[in-house]
Coordinates of C-alpha atoms and ligand atoms in Angstrom, one line a residue:
M790 CA -29.8 99.0 28.2
S791 CA -29.2 98.6 24.1
A792 CA -26.9 97.3 22.2
V793 CA -27.4 98.4 19.2
G794 CA -27.4 101.8 18.0
P795 CA -30.4 104.2 16.2
R796 CA -31.7 102.9 13.4
C797 CA -35.8 103.3 12.3
L798 CA -37.2 100.2 10.3
S799 CA -40.2 101.4 8.1
G800 CA -42.4 99.1 7.7
Q801 CA -46.3 99.3 7.0
P802 CA -49.1 101.0 9.2
A803 CA -51.8 98.4 10.9
A804 CA -52.9 99.7 14.3
P805 CA -52.4 103.0 15.1
G806 CA -50.4 104.4 18.5
V807 CA -47.4 105.2 20.1
V808 CA -45.2 102.9 22.0
H809 CA -42.1 103.5 24.7
G810 CA -40.7 99.8 25.4
R811 CA -38.5 97.1 24.9
I812 CA -38.2 94.6 22.0
V813 CA -39.1 91.4 23.1
E814 CA -38.8 88.2 20.1
I815 CA -40.9 85.1 19.9
V816 CA -39.7 82.4 17.5
N817 CA -42.7 81.1 16.2
G818 CA -45.3 83.3 17.1
A819 CA -47.6 81.9 14.2
A820 CA -47.2 78.2 14.6
P821 CA -51.0 77.3 13.9
H822 CA -50.4 78.5 10.2
V823 CA -48.1 76.1 8.6
P824 CA -48.6 76.5 4.7
T825 CA -48.5 73.7 2.1
G826 CA -45.3 72.8 1.2
A827 CA -43.2 74.4 4.5
A828 CA -40.7 71.7 6.3
P829 CA -42.3 71.1 9.7
M830 CA -40.7 72.8 12.8
S831 CA -37.6 71.5 13.7
L832 CA -36.8 70.4 17.5
A833 CA -33.9 73.4 17.5
A834 CA -36.6 75.9 16.6
A835 CA -39.4 74.5 19.0
M836 CA -36.6 74.7 21.9
S837 CA -35.4 78.3 20.9
E838 CA -39.7 79.3 21.3
A839 CA -39.5 77.7 24.3
A840 CA -37.2 79.4 25.6
A841 CA -38.0 82.7 24.9
Q842 CA -41.4 82.0 26.4
L843 CA -39.6 81.1 29.5
E844 CA -37.1 84.2 29.2
N845 CA -40.6 86.2 28.4
L846 CA -42.6 84.8 31.6
A847 CA -38.9 85.6 33.8
A848 CA -38.9 89.4 32.7
S849 CA -42.8 89.7 33.6
T850 CA -42.8 88.2 37.1
S851 CA -41.4 89.7 40.4
D852 CA -41.6 86.2 42.3
A853 CA -37.9 85.4 42.8
N854 CA -38.4 81.7 43.6
A855 CA -40.6 81.0 39.8
R856 CA -37.8 83.4 38.6
T857 CA -34.9 80.2 39.8
I858 CA -37.1 77.3 37.5
L859 CA -37.8 79.2 34.9
E860 CA -33.8 80.0 34.3
F861 CA -33.0 76.7 35.6
Q862 CA -35.2 75.8 32.3
I863 CA -33.7 78.1 30.5
E864 CA -30.6 77.1 31.2
F865 CA -31.5 73.2 30.8
L866 CA -32.7 74.0 27.1
R867 CA -30.0 75.3 26.4
D868 CA -27.3 72.9 27.2
P869 CA -25.6 71.5 24.0
E870 CA -25.2 68.3 25.6
L871 CA -29.2 68.1 26.3
L872 CA -29.5 66.7 22.8
E873 CA -26.4 64.9 22.2
P874 CA -28.0 61.3 22.8
V875 CA -30.4 61.4 20.0
Q876 CA -28.4 63.4 17.5
D877 CA -28.8 60.1 15.2
Q878 CA -32.6 60.0 15.5
L879 CA -32.4 64.0 14.6
A880 CA -30.2 63.2 10.7
T881 CA -32.8 60.4 9.6
D882 CA -36.5 60.7 9.3
V883 CA -37.6 60.5 13.3
E884 CA -40.2 63.5 14.5
P885 CA -38.4 65.9 16.5
A886 CA -41.4 65.0 18.9
H887 CA -40.1 61.6 19.8
A888 CA -36.6 62.8 19.6
W889 CA -37.5 65.5 22.3
I890 CA -39.6 62.6 24.4
T891 CA -36.2 60.3 23.9
A892 CA -33.5 63.0 25.0
I893 CA -35.5 64.5 27.4
D894 CA -37.1 61.1 29.3
V895 CA -33.5 59.9 29.9
Q896 CA -32.9 63.1 32.3
I897 CA -36.1 63.2 34.1
D898 CA -35.3 59.5 34.9
D899 CA -31.6 60.8 36.2
F900 CA -33.0 63.5 38.3
E901 CA -36.1 61.3 39.8
S902 CA -33.5 58.1 40.8
S903 CA -31.3 60.7 42.3
A904 CA -30.3 60.7 46.1
D905 CA -30.2 64.3 46.2
D906 CA -33.5 66.1 47.0
Y907 CA -32.2 69.3 45.4
F908 CA -32.3 66.9 42.3
R909 CA -35.5 64.8 42.2
H910 CA -37.4 67.8 43.0
R911 CA -35.7 69.6 39.8
A912 CA -37.3 66.6 37.3
A913 CA -41.1 68.7 38.1
D914 CA -39.6 71.6 36.3
L915 CA -38.5 69.1 33.3
R916 CA -41.6 67.3 33.0
D917 CA -43.3 70.6 32.6
L918 CA -40.2 71.5 30.1
R919 CA -41.1 68.4 28.1
A920 CA -44.9 69.5 28.0
R921 CA -43.9 72.9 26.7
V922 CA -41.3 71.9 23.4
L923 CA -43.6 69.0 22.6
A924 CA -47.1 72.3 23.0
V925 CA -44.8 73.9 20.6
L926 CA -44.1 71.5 17.9
A927 CA -47.6 70.4 17.9
G928 CA -48.1 74.8 16.3
H929 CA -52.1 74.8 17.7
E930 CA -51.1 74.6 21.1
L931 CA -49.4 77.9 21.2
G932 CA -51.4 79.0 24.4
P933 CA -51.2 83.2 25.5
L934 CA -47.8 85.3 25.2
T935 CA -46.7 86.6 28.5
L936 CA -45.3 89.7 27.9
P937 CA -43.3 92.8 30.2
D938 CA -45.6 96.0 30.7
D939 CA -43.6 97.8 28.2
A940 CA -43.7 95.2 25.7
I941 CA -42.9 95.3 22.1
L942 CA -43.4 91.7 20.8
L943 CA -41.2 91.7 17.8
A944 CA -42.3 88.7 15.6
D945 CA -42.6 87.0 12.0
D946 CA -45.9 86.4 12.2
L947 CA -48.7 86.1 14.1
A948 CA -51.8 83.6 14.7
P949 CA -55.4 85.4 14.9
S950 CA -56.0 82.8 18.1
R951 CA -53.1 83.7 20.1
F952 CA -53.2 87.3 19.9
L953 CA -57.1 86.9 21.2
A954 CA -55.2 84.2 23.8
T955 CA -53.0 87.0 24.7
Q956 CA -54.3 89.6 27.6
W957 CA -52.8 92.6 25.9
R958 CA -52.1 95.7 28.5
P959 CA -51.7 99.6 26.9
R960 CA -48.4 99.9 26.7
Q961 CA -47.7 96.8 24.6
A962 CA -47.5 97.0 20.5
I963 CA -46.7 94.8 18.1
A964 CA -43.8 95.0 15.3
L965 CA -44.0 91.6 12.7
R966 CA -41.2 91.4 9.7
G967 CA -43.8 90.2 7.6
G968 CA -47.5 90.6 7.6
S969 CA -49.8 92.6 6.5
P970 CA -52.4 95.8 7.8
T971 CA -55.4 93.8 6.3
A972 CA -55.0 90.1 8.1
H973 CA -57.0 89.1 10.6
V974 CA -54.2 89.6 13.4
A975 CA -53.6 93.8 12.6
L976 CA -57.7 93.6 12.8
L977 CA -57.6 92.4 15.9
A978 CA -55.1 94.8 16.7
R979 CA -56.9 97.5 15.7
A980 CA -60.0 96.2 17.5
S981 CA -58.3 95.6 20.6
R982 CA -56.2 99.5 20.1
V983 CA -52.6 97.5 20.1
P984 CA -50.1 99.8 17.8
M985 CA -48.8 98.1 15.2
V986 CA -46.3 98.0 12.5
V987 CA -46.2 95.1 9.9
G988 CA -43.3 94.4 7.5
V989 CA -40.4 95.3 9.0
G990 CA -38.4 92.6 7.0
P991 CA -35.7 90.4 8.0
V992 CA -34.5 92.3 10.9
S993 CA -32.2 90.9 14.2
V994 CA -32.8 93.1 16.9
P995 CA -31.3 91.9 20.7
S996 CA -34.4 91.2 22.8
G997 CA -34.3 93.9 25.3
C998 CA -33.4 96.4 23.2
T999 CA -35.4 99.6 23.4
A1000 CA -37.5 101.0 20.5
I1001 CA -40.1 103.3 19.7
L1002 CA -43.3 101.9 17.8
D1003 CA -45.5 104.0 15.9
G1004 CA -48.6 102.2 14.5
A1005 CA -49.4 105.7 12.6
A1006 CA -46.2 106.4 10.7
G1007 CA -44.9 102.5 10.2
T1008 CA -42.7 102.5 12.1
L1009 CA -40.1 101.1 14.9
Q1010 CA -37.2 103.5 16.2
L1011 CA -34.5 101.4 17.7
A1012 CA -32.6 102.7 20.1
P1013 CA -34.4 105.9 20.2
D1014 CA -32.0 108.8 21.4
S1015 CA -33.2 112.0 23.9
T1016 CA -34.4 113.7 20.7
H1017 CA -36.4 110.5 19.6
V1018 CA -37.4 110.3 23.2
Q1019 CA -39.0 114.3 23.2
E1020 CA -40.5 113.9 19.6
Y1021 CA -42.4 110.5 21.2
A1022 CA -43.2 112.6 24.2
R1023 CA -45.1 115.6 21.5
R1024 CA -46.5 112.3 19.7
K1025 CA -48.4 111.3 22.6
T1026 CA -50.0 114.5 23.5
R1027 CA -51.4 115.0 20.2
L1028 CA -52.8 111.6 20.4
D1029 CA -53.9 111.4 23.5
E1030 CA -56.3 114.6 22.3
E1031 CA -57.5 113.1 18.8
G1032 CA -58.7 110.2 21.2
R1033 CA -60.7 112.5 23.2
L1034 CA -62.3 114.1 20.6
D1035 CA -63.2 110.5 19.6
T1036 CA -64.4 109.8 22.3
S1037 CA -67.2 112.0 22.7
A1038 CA -67.9 112.1 18.4
A1039 CA -68.7 108.4 19.4
A1040 CA -71.6 109.3 21.9
R1041 CA -73.2 110.9 19.1
P1042 CA -75.1 109.8 16.4
A1043 CA -73.7 109.8 12.7
I1044 CA -74.9 112.6 10.6
T1045 CA -73.4 113.6 7.4
A1046 CA -72.8 117.5 7.1
N1047 CA -75.5 118.3 4.9
G1048 CA -78.1 116.6 8.0
E1049 CA -78.3 112.4 6.6
R1050 CA -77.9 109.7 8.9
V1051 CA -75.7 107.0 8.8
Q1052 CA -76.2 103.8 10.2
V1053 CA -73.1 103.1 12.2
L1054 CA -72.9 99.2 13.6
L1055 CA -69.7 97.2 15.3
N1056 CA -67.8 94.2 14.1
I1057 CA -66.8 92.0 17.0
S1058 CA -65.6 88.6 17.7
T1059 CA -65.9 87.6 20.8
V1060 CA -68.4 88.3 23.1
A1061 CA -65.7 89.4 26.2
E1062 CA -64.9 92.4 24.0
L1063 CA -68.9 94.0 25.0
D1064 CA -68.2 94.1 28.0
A1065 CA -65.8 97.1 27.3
I1066 CA -68.3 98.7 24.8
D1067 CA -70.9 101.7 26.0
P1068 CA -74.2 99.9 23.7
A1069 CA -75.1 104.2 22.4
I1070 CA -72.2 104.3 20.6
C1071 CA -73.6 101.8 17.7
D1072 CA -76.9 101.6 16.2
G1073 CA -76.0 97.5 16.9
I1074 CA -74.0 95.0 15.5
G1075 CA -72.8 94.1 11.3
L1076 CA -70.5 91.3 11.8
V1077 CA -70.0 89.0 14.3
R1078 CA -67.2 86.5 13.2
T1079 CA -68.2 83.3 14.7
E1080 CA -64.9 82.0 13.8
L1081 CA -62.9 82.8 16.8
L1082 CA -65.1 81.7 19.2
F1083 CA -64.0 78.1 17.2
A1084 CA -60.2 78.8 17.7
H1085 CA -60.2 75.7 20.1
G1086 CA -62.5 73.4 18.1
P1087 CA -66.2 74.0 17.5
P1088 CA -68.5 74.8 20.5
D1089 CA -71.2 72.8 21.4
E1090 CA -74.4 74.3 20.4
D1091 CA -75.7 75.6 24.1
A1092 CA -72.0 76.6 24.1
Q1093 CA -72.8 78.9 21.3
F1094 CA -76.3 79.4 22.1
D1095 CA -74.9 80.8 25.1
A1096 CA -72.2 83.1 23.2
Y1097 CA -75.3 84.7 20.7
W1098 CA -77.2 85.3 23.1
R1099 CA -75.6 87.1 25.4
I1100 CA -74.6 89.0 21.9
V1101 CA -78.1 89.7 21.3
R1102 CA -79.1 90.6 24.9
W1103 CA -76.0 93.3 24.8
A1104 CA -78.0 94.8 21.7
A1105 CA -81.5 94.8 23.0
G1106 CA -83.2 94.9 20.2
R1107 CA -80.9 96.7 17.6
T1108 CA -80.0 94.7 15.0
V1109 CA -77.4 91.6 15.5
V1110 CA -75.8 90.1 11.9
I1111 CA -73.5 86.9 13.3
R1112 CA -71.4 85.8 10.8
T1113 CA -71.9 81.9 9.7
L1114 CA -68.4 80.1 10.3
D1115 CA -65.9 81.4 7.8
A1116 CA -62.8 79.3 8.6
G1117 CA -59.5 78.8 6.5
G1118 CA -57.8 81.2 4.7
D1119 CA -55.6 82.7 7.1
K1120 CA -58.1 81.1 9.3
P1121 CA -57.3 78.0 9.9
I1122 CA -59.0 75.9 13.1
A1123 CA -58.3 71.9 14.2
D1124 CA -60.4 69.2 13.0
V1125 CA -63.0 71.9 10.7
T1126 CA -60.3 73.4 8.3
I1127 CA -58.3 71.1 5.4
D1128 CA -54.7 71.5 5.8
G1129 CA -52.3 71.3 2.9
E1130 CA -54.3 73.5 0.6
T1131 CA -51.9 74.8 -2.2
N1132 CA -54.1 78.4 -1.7
P1133 CA -56.0 78.6 1.4
F1134 CA -57.8 81.9 0.3
L1135 CA -58.9 80.1 -2.6
G1136 CA -59.7 77.0 -1.1
V1137 CA -62.8 75.4 0.7
R1138 CA -63.0 78.9 2.9
G1139 CA -66.5 80.6 4.7
V1140 CA -70.0 78.6 3.5
R1141 CA -67.8 76.0 1.0
L1142 CA -66.1 74.4 4.2
S1143 CA -69.9 75.5 6.4
L1144 CA -71.4 73.2 3.0
A1145 CA -68.4 70.2 3.2
A1146 CA -69.0 69.3 7.1
P1147 CA -72.3 70.0 7.7
D1148 CA -72.7 68.0 10.9
V1149 CA -70.4 71.3 12.4
F1150 CA -72.8 73.8 10.2
K1151 CA -76.1 72.5 11.8
V1152 CA -75.3 72.4 15.5
Q1153 CA -74.3 75.9 14.7
L1154 CA -77.7 77.0 12.6
R1155 CA -79.7 75.4 15.5
A1156 CA -77.7 78.0 18.0
L1157 CA -78.8 80.7 15.9
L1158 CA -81.9 79.9 15.2
R1159 CA -82.3 79.4 19.4
A1160 CA -80.7 82.7 19.9
A1161 CA -83.5 84.9 17.1
V1162 CA -85.9 84.6 20.1
G1163 CA -83.7 87.3 21.6
G1164 CA -83.9 90.1 19.1
A1165 CA -83.2 90.7 16.0
L1166 CA -80.9 88.5 14.6
K1167 CA -79.4 88.5 11.5
L1168 CA -77.7 85.6 9.8
M1169 CA -75.2 86.2 7.2
I1170 CA -72.8 83.8 5.1
P1171 CA -69.7 84.2 4.4
M1172 CA -67.7 83.6 1.4
V1173 CA -70.8 83.0 -1.4
T1174 CA -70.0 82.6 -5.0
T1175 CA -73.1 80.6 -6.6
P1176 CA -77.2 81.0 -5.5
D1177 CA -77.4 77.7 -4.6
E1178 CA -74.3 78.2 -2.3
V1179 CA -77.4 80.6 -0.3
A1180 CA -80.8 77.5 -1.6
Q1181 CA -78.5 74.9 0.3
V1182 CA -77.9 76.7 3.3
R1183 CA -82.0 77.9 3.1
R1184 CA -82.6 74.0 3.0
M1185 CA -80.5 73.3 6.3
L1186 CA -82.3 76.1 8.6
L1187 CA -85.6 74.2 7.6
E1188 CA -83.8 70.8 8.6
A1189 CA -82.5 72.8 11.7
R1190 CA -85.8 74.1 12.7
L1191 CA -87.4 70.9 12.0
E1192 CA -85.0 69.7 14.6
L1193 CA -86.4 72.2 17.5
L1194 CA -89.2 71.7 16.8
S1195 CA -89.1 68.2 17.7
R1196 CA -87.0 68.7 20.9
S1197 CA -89.5 71.3 22.1
I1198 CA -86.9 74.1 21.9
P1199 CA -88.2 77.9 21.1
F1200 CA -86.5 79.3 18.2
A1201 CA -87.3 82.1 15.3
M1202 CA -86.1 82.3 12.1
P1203 CA -83.9 85.2 10.9
Q1204 CA -83.0 86.8 7.8
V1205 CA -80.3 85.4 5.7
G1206 CA -78.2 87.6 4.0
I1207 CA -74.6 87.4 2.7
M1208 CA -70.8 88.7 2.8
V1209 CA -70.0 90.0 -0.5
E1210 CA -66.5 89.2 -1.4
V1211 CA -66.1 87.3 -4.4
P1212 CA -65.8 89.0 -7.6
A1213 CA -68.8 86.9 -9.7
T1214 CA -71.2 87.5 -6.6
A1215 CA -70.7 91.4 -6.7
L1216 CA -71.2 91.4 -10.3
A1217 CA -74.2 89.1 -10.1
L1218 CA -75.7 90.1 -6.9
D1219 CA -79.2 90.7 -8.2
A1220 CA -79.3 86.9 -9.1
F1221 CA -79.0 85.6 -5.2
D1222 CA -82.6 85.7 -2.8
I1223 CA -81.6 87.3 0.2
D1224 CA -82.5 90.0 2.2
F1225 CA -79.5 92.0 3.1
A1226 CA -75.8 92.0 2.2
S1227 CA -73.0 93.1 3.4
I1228 CA -69.6 94.3 1.6
G1229 CA -66.4 92.0 3.1
S1230 CA -63.8 94.7 1.4
N1231 CA -60.9 93.0 2.8
D1232 CA -61.5 90.2 0.7
L1233 CA -63.2 91.8 -2.2
L1234 CA -60.2 93.9 -2.7
Q1235 CA -58.0 91.0 -2.1
Y1236 CA -59.8 88.7 -5.3
T1237 CA -60.6 92.0 -6.9
M1238 CA -56.6 93.2 -7.2
A1239 CA -55.4 89.7 -7.1
A1240 CA -53.4 90.8 -4.0
A1241 CA -53.5 88.7 -1.3
R1242 CA -54.3 90.0 2.1
D1243 CA -51.9 88.6 4.6
N1244 CA -48.8 89.1 2.1
Q1245 CA -47.0 92.1 2.5
A1246 CA -45.0 92.4 -0.9
V1247 CA -48.2 92.7 -2.6
S1248 CA -50.5 95.3 0.2
A1249 CA -49.9 98.0 -1.5
L1250 CA -51.8 96.9 -5.0
T1251 CA -54.9 96.7 -2.1
D1252 CA -55.8 100.0 -3.0
P1253 CA -59.8 100.7 -2.6
T1254 CA -59.8 104.2 -4.5
H1255 CA -58.0 102.0 -8.3
L1256 CA -60.9 102.6 -10.6
G1257 CA -61.5 99.2 -10.9
F1258 CA -62.6 98.8 -7.3
V1259 CA -64.5 101.9 -7.3
R1260 CA -66.9 101.1 -10.3
L1261 CA -67.5 97.3 -8.3
L1262 CA -68.9 99.3 -5.4
Q1263 CA -70.9 101.5 -6.7
Q1264 CA -72.0 98.4 -8.9
I1265 CA -72.9 96.4 -5.5
V1266 CA -74.7 99.9 -4.2
D1267 CA -76.7 100.0 -7.6
R1268 CA -77.3 96.5 -7.3
A1269 CA -78.5 96.6 -3.6
A1270 CA -80.4 99.7 -4.2
A1271 CA -82.9 98.9 -7.0
R1272 CA -83.8 95.0 -6.0
G1273 CA -84.7 97.2 -2.4
I1274 CA -81.6 95.3 -0.6
S1275 CA -80.1 97.1 2.6
L1276 CA -76.7 97.2 2.2
S1277 CA -73.6 97.4 4.3
L1278 CA -69.8 97.1 4.5
C1279 CA -68.0 95.3 7.4
G1280 CA -64.4 94.7 6.0
D1281 CA -61.7 97.7 7.0
L1282 CA -62.3 100.2 4.2
A1283 CA -65.2 101.2 7.0
A1284 CA -63.0 102.1 9.9
Q1285 CA -60.7 103.7 7.2
V1286 CA -61.0 107.8 8.0
Q1287 CA -59.4 108.9 4.4
H1288 CA -61.5 106.7 2.4
V1289 CA -65.5 107.7 3.7
P1290 CA -65.6 110.2 1.6
L1291 CA -65.2 107.3 -1.3
L1292 CA -68.3 105.3 0.5
L1293 CA -70.4 107.6 1.2
S1294 CA -70.2 109.1 -2.2
A1295 CA -71.3 105.5 -3.6
G1296 CA -74.3 105.7 -1.7
L1297 CA -73.2 103.2 1.3
R1298 CA -75.4 104.3 4.7
S1299 CA -73.9 101.6 6.7
L1300 CA -70.5 101.0 8.1
S1301 CA -69.7 98.6 10.8
M1302 CA -66.7 99.0 11.9
P1303 CA -64.0 97.8 15.8
A1304 CA -65.4 100.1 18.7
A1305 CA -62.2 101.6 18.5
S1306 CA -62.9 103.7 15.0
V1307 CA -66.7 104.1 16.0
G1308 CA -65.6 108.4 17.3
A1309 CA -62.6 109.1 14.2
I1310 CA -65.3 107.6 11.7
K1311 CA -68.5 109.5 13.1
R1312 CA -65.9 112.7 12.5
A1313 CA -65.1 112.1 8.8
I1314 CA -69.2 111.9 8.2
A1315 CA -69.8 114.7 10.0
T1316 CA -67.3 116.3 7.4
W1317 CA -68.5 115.0 4.0
P1318 CA -69.8 116.4 1.7
S1319 CA -67.0 119.1 2.4
A1320 CA -67.9 122.6 0.9
E1321 CA -65.2 122.2 -2.2
Ligands
PEP1538 C1 -63.9 90.9 4.7 O1 -63.3 90.1 4.0 O2 -64.1 92.0 4.5 C2 -64.4 90.7 6.1 C3 -65.1 91.4 7.2 O3 -64.6 88.8 6.3 P1 -63.1 88.7 7.2 O4 -62.2 90.2 7.5 O5 -63.3 88.2 8.4 O6 -62.9 88.0 6.1
MG1539 MG1 -63.5 88.1 4.4

């Protein structure tokens, strides 16, 4: 059922796949990343987000009792009289959380002291509601989304940590009003095969409206008619066929048309991802984004060791490149990243943050040294700008080694490499004391083109075929070859079929990408160089 007529919204492709489902709107999907200067969330917005969460829960449960409780909570939140006792507070500077507690506690007391059993039992539902709204106001407490099986999630933006906390199912998809194809949440959507369109603009669509989302075309067709639905079915059949070809290509080694072997590595963000991946499709792991293991604060040394150890054992002797914490930018971490930076992408992120928080960093270094005993672990430093940053990390590695020695814990020293993400680093690659390098094209592009990767309005500028970027890429490849340093590329560019010729022509012979892209990229490698 839908209250709108057919209308096609155009955005940008962010993760391929087509889905025919129903719109489910959330109000504040990206709450953890409150940009500097932005107003804190109002109580009204938090209550509306909480109501939307409850509606999604109600839509996804078949339990009539649960639905009754949820409907009671939703109705309660929408009662205009609920906030009346705190209207004065809301007009002043009083914290929204304080006003909320005042308002809801009056109600909880009333319900608890009621002579009627029914109302007394309902007090527990109100306490639950109290916690939910407080969690929304706290932002970083936002938990997993509970969505119906055919949900097309519509939101302004979505935090990477919230994407990861959510169990995505095959018929679900995401449409963002803002966002950008190179933002972290889009990378995660591609890796998890959740179709996604970004930048559909400030549209208002009633929840429950039927829609067809085409992640490769970047469109969201609202209230599709029978012609649209038939076209969707044809497109889905074609995509399923492509998917079968990709699956069989993934199982074969990557070899160019003139017989050169290309190393294909995987990018992963969580250990759990490995359960669904056949190790035979890759030559190892080229990027572990460890910051996503830190989503709820830094894990202790044993917990980190356990995660790294499992990855190294999965790779069974093949290369595993683990990147040290790359928090900051669009990946804030509670209690680790610095709040209030005017431009977090140019601020204290990556290795800059690790060096500023040596206690947190040392824990990670010790865990990595311990896991290196289990296989070919390489340590990769993100956002490196100066040779001195590498020297400092090497010194800290030696300290970490001494600490492990004094505790009689086995360890091995890994190779040390860097991400090439900062143009100054690309141009001075020969000045760094490193064993290997990997091009982080997502950041290298945004810094080369001066176009933020999370800003949809400038995303067309992040074009890897720009002559300036092509020249920079070529210089990196040439400098690494001259120094005898092994080089890979682990940004999203490695997963873009249309740019495979650009990368291979520049001389790259190692690419790291999400498992979902391996088949299509191996097929593209097999056709290069083309006859013409
Ligand atoms: C990159 O910048 O290309 C990269 C791989 O790192 P991330 O996307 O995690 O910033
Ligand atoms: Mg990066």
